[in-house]
Amino acid sequence: MGDVRILRAGMVEHTVMAEEMKRLQQLRIENRITDTLIMVEHPEVVTVGPKAIRDGVVVEGYPTVNTDRGGGITWHGPGQLVAYPIIKWEVEEQSVRAIIERLEDWAIDALEQCGISAYKDKSMQGAWVDGHKVCSIGLSFLHWVSRHGMSINVSTPGTRVEDLEGCGMTAGIHTSLSQLGYKADSEGRHMGLERMEEALIETCEKHLGRVPLEPVEWEPGVLV
């Protein structure tokens, strides 16, 4: 079992992080870095995947950017924790469906660490709480090194997530933990991005099969 380096990036524009993911993916392909997990928050943007582009989906009232990850449209913004695994998957791990299921199980386990009961829905990948989708997953691969990842809506603003129609679902299906009333974990701790990140790191080894190293701050363009 190898290690995975944890990079805390804070608030970063999606376009900036998209380029950084490509850079790190190439470095991982070349074995110049170890497996890496980026924890980040983005200013508001809706990413538009290949399927949505092909279908001519128009997103009104939101800033948008095209992306090459799987899936349709996905909201990103303040109060959402995004985890990007730049991981070289071993031969025995090389199944896109199985990797997506690992991420789903990881999100569900992390939520349960916080006292929040979560589950899968066979009709749509991700993690669900109380009948609403709070976690979205979309990946791309090059030489079996993954890029992009999953997002968990923790305390998103207003109804920006709820009003968006995406991934084949009507408005109101997506929401955040805070909108569902989960503002503290089972121990009374504030249910914010810091607590969610902590839970993901605690459950990382079990689901990703890599031992998380001590988190470090991300620096743009630095070889890690």
XYZ file of C-alpha atoms in Angstrom:
224
model
C 0.000 0.000 0.000
C 1.446 3.353 -1.043
C 1.030 6.875 0.256
C -1.143 9.720 -0.969
C -0.072 13.315 -0.456
C -2.828 15.699 0.686
C -2.724 19.219 -0.773
C -4.930 21.902 0.783
C -5.595 24.523 -1.851
C -8.210 26.771 -0.247
C -10.300 28.891 -2.627
C -9.035 28.568 -6.220
C -10.625 29.372 -9.582
C -11.738 26.209 -11.359
C -9.821 27.094 -14.531
C -6.598 27.469 -12.537
C -7.077 24.131 -10.787
C -8.022 22.411 -14.051
C -4.609 23.308 -15.477
C -2.883 22.266 -12.266
C -4.627 18.893 -12.362
C -3.374 18.313 -15.902
C 0.161 19.195 -14.804
C 0.072 16.893 -11.792
C -1.527 14.100 -13.819
C 1.365 14.201 -16.279
C 3.907 14.239 -13.445
C 2.186 11.204 -11.914
C 2.233 9.379 -15.265
C 5.988 10.013 -15.372
C 6.363 8.799 -11.745
C 7.829 12.159 -10.747
C 5.340 12.563 -7.897
C 3.423 10.232 -5.612
C -0.360 9.824 -5.641
C -1.911 13.159 -4.719
C -5.256 14.289 -3.338
C -6.205 17.952 -3.729
C -8.758 19.472 -1.340
C -10.159 22.699 -2.785
C -13.085 25.120 -2.852
C -14.033 27.056 -5.989
C -15.736 30.398 -6.627
C -19.116 29.797 -8.229
C -19.024 28.118 -11.629
C -21.018 25.433 -13.419
C -18.841 22.925 -15.239
C -20.322 21.572 -18.455
C -19.251 18.043 -19.375
C -19.083 16.434 -22.833
C -22.591 14.952 -22.646
C -24.145 18.307 -21.811
C -22.111 19.970 -24.568
C -23.310 17.390 -27.114
C -26.897 17.828 -25.948
C -26.642 21.605 -26.319
C -27.499 22.256 -22.662
C -27.787 25.975 -21.875
C -27.196 27.114 -18.277
C -28.741 30.526 -17.619
C -27.825 32.747 -14.680
C -24.579 30.969 -13.794
C -20.955 31.363 -14.929
C -19.953 28.278 -16.921
C -16.824 26.519 -18.141
C -16.481 23.431 -20.320
C -14.755 20.416 -18.811
C -13.550 17.003 -19.986
C -14.697 14.955 -17.007
C -17.535 12.489 -17.263
C -21.093 13.598 -16.674
C -23.324 16.541 -17.528
C -23.382 19.809 -15.599
C -22.169 20.289 -12.024
C -22.305 23.312 -9.723
C -19.172 24.363 -7.851
C -18.917 27.218 -5.401
C -18.398 28.422 -1.826
C -19.368 25.941 0.856
C -18.597 22.944 -1.333
C -15.569 20.735 -0.660
C -13.993 19.252 -3.774
C -11.566 16.314 -3.640
C -9.436 15.678 -6.722
C -7.543 12.339 -6.657
C -4.508 12.414 -8.964
C -3.911 8.702 -8.522
C -2.150 6.084 -10.619
C -4.449 3.103 -10.287
C -2.828 -0.319 -10.177
C -3.678 -2.976 -12.782
C -6.016 -4.792 -10.414
C -7.831 -1.495 -9.683
C -8.357 -0.475 -13.306
C -12.134 -0.358 -13.645
C -13.831 3.007 -14.072
C -17.058 1.723 -12.512
C -15.188 0.251 -9.539
C -13.234 3.473 -8.976
C -16.431 5.525 -9.033
C -17.967 3.124 -6.510
C -14.909 3.537 -4.292
C -15.416 7.299 -4.317
C -19.115 6.880 -3.557
C -18.328 4.578 -0.633
C -15.645 7.000 0.560
C -18.067 9.942 0.607
C -20.749 7.883 2.350
C -18.320 6.641 5.002
C -16.980 10.159 5.615
C -20.508 11.503 6.038
C -21.329 8.696 8.443
C -18.193 9.609 10.431
C -19.980 12.909 11.004
C -23.198 11.196 12.064
C -24.977 11.728 8.734
C -26.654 8.718 7.133
C -25.876 8.646 3.396
C -26.520 6.144 0.622
C -26.269 5.454 -3.118
C -29.003 5.717 -5.717
C -28.769 3.184 -8.551
C -30.145 5.700 -11.055
C -27.385 8.286 -10.531
C -23.833 8.089 -9.191
C -22.915 10.108 -6.120
C -24.043 10.182 -2.494
C -27.501 11.001 -1.222
C -28.900 12.189 2.116
C -32.602 12.368 3.002
C -33.710 12.009 -0.620
C -31.348 14.660 -1.975
C -28.028 14.452 -3.789
C -25.192 16.104 -1.842
C -22.189 14.541 -3.595
C -21.346 14.485 -7.303
C -18.601 12.461 -8.999
C -16.947 12.902 -12.384
C -13.567 11.604 -13.526
C -11.265 11.449 -16.507
C -8.258 9.168 -16.996
C -4.998 9.196 -18.912
C -2.856 6.053 -18.722
C -5.002 5.119 -15.698
C -4.055 8.238 -13.763
C -7.259 9.931 -12.620
C -8.136 13.605 -12.780
C -11.180 15.542 -11.556
C -13.036 13.834 -8.690
C -15.940 14.462 -6.339
C -17.670 17.372 -4.656
C -19.657 17.461 -1.421
C -22.130 20.279 -0.773
C -21.619 21.217 2.860
C -22.874 24.785 3.358
C -23.570 26.256 -0.073
C -25.135 29.751 -0.383
C -28.838 30.431 -0.758
C -30.493 28.151 -3.270
C -27.818 28.289 -5.982
C -27.358 24.515 -5.924
C -31.044 23.776 -5.548
C -32.113 25.987 -8.472
C -29.771 24.348 -10.985
C -31.031 21.560 -13.194
C -28.178 19.158 -13.874
C -27.110 15.599 -14.584
C -30.568 14.725 -15.868
C -32.320 15.742 -12.659
C -34.795 18.521 -11.998
C -34.104 21.516 -9.791
C -34.363 20.786 -6.076
C -32.757 17.345 -6.149
C -29.280 18.688 -5.407
C -28.806 20.399 -2.051
C -26.337 20.857 0.790
C -25.969 19.395 4.250
C -26.760 22.754 5.861
C -30.006 23.073 3.894
C -30.977 19.630 5.190
C -30.347 20.813 8.745
C -26.953 19.182 9.301
C -25.098 22.144 10.792
C -23.213 20.133 13.413
C -21.792 16.618 13.487
C -22.839 13.908 15.928
C -20.432 15.316 18.531
C -21.741 18.852 18.242
C -18.838 20.157 16.145
C -19.582 22.675 13.407
C -20.335 20.845 10.159
C -18.154 22.945 7.875
C -15.592 22.242 5.180
C -12.864 21.637 7.758
C -14.877 18.886 9.455
C -15.781 17.314 6.104
C -12.150 17.335 4.989
C -11.079 15.748 8.261
C -13.615 12.936 7.800
C -12.449 12.311 4.225
C -8.834 12.079 5.329
C -9.762 9.735 8.197
C -11.509 7.339 5.789
C -9.144 7.767 2.833
C -6.948 4.727 3.460
C -9.933 2.379 3.742
C -11.445 3.391 0.398
C -8.554 4.587 -1.755
C -6.075 1.992 -0.522
C -3.415 4.621 0.108
C -2.086 5.986 3.400
C -2.700 9.751 3.671
C 0.335 11.848 4.516
C 0.143 14.962 6.688
C -1.703 17.663 4.712
C 0.381 20.489 3.241
C -0.596 23.783 1.634
C -0.781 23.773 -2.151
C 1.565 26.099 -4.011
C 0.863 26.678 -7.725
C 3.410 25.117 -10.031
C 5.454 23.504 -7.264
C 6.682 19.952 -7.877
C 5.236 18.003 -4.965
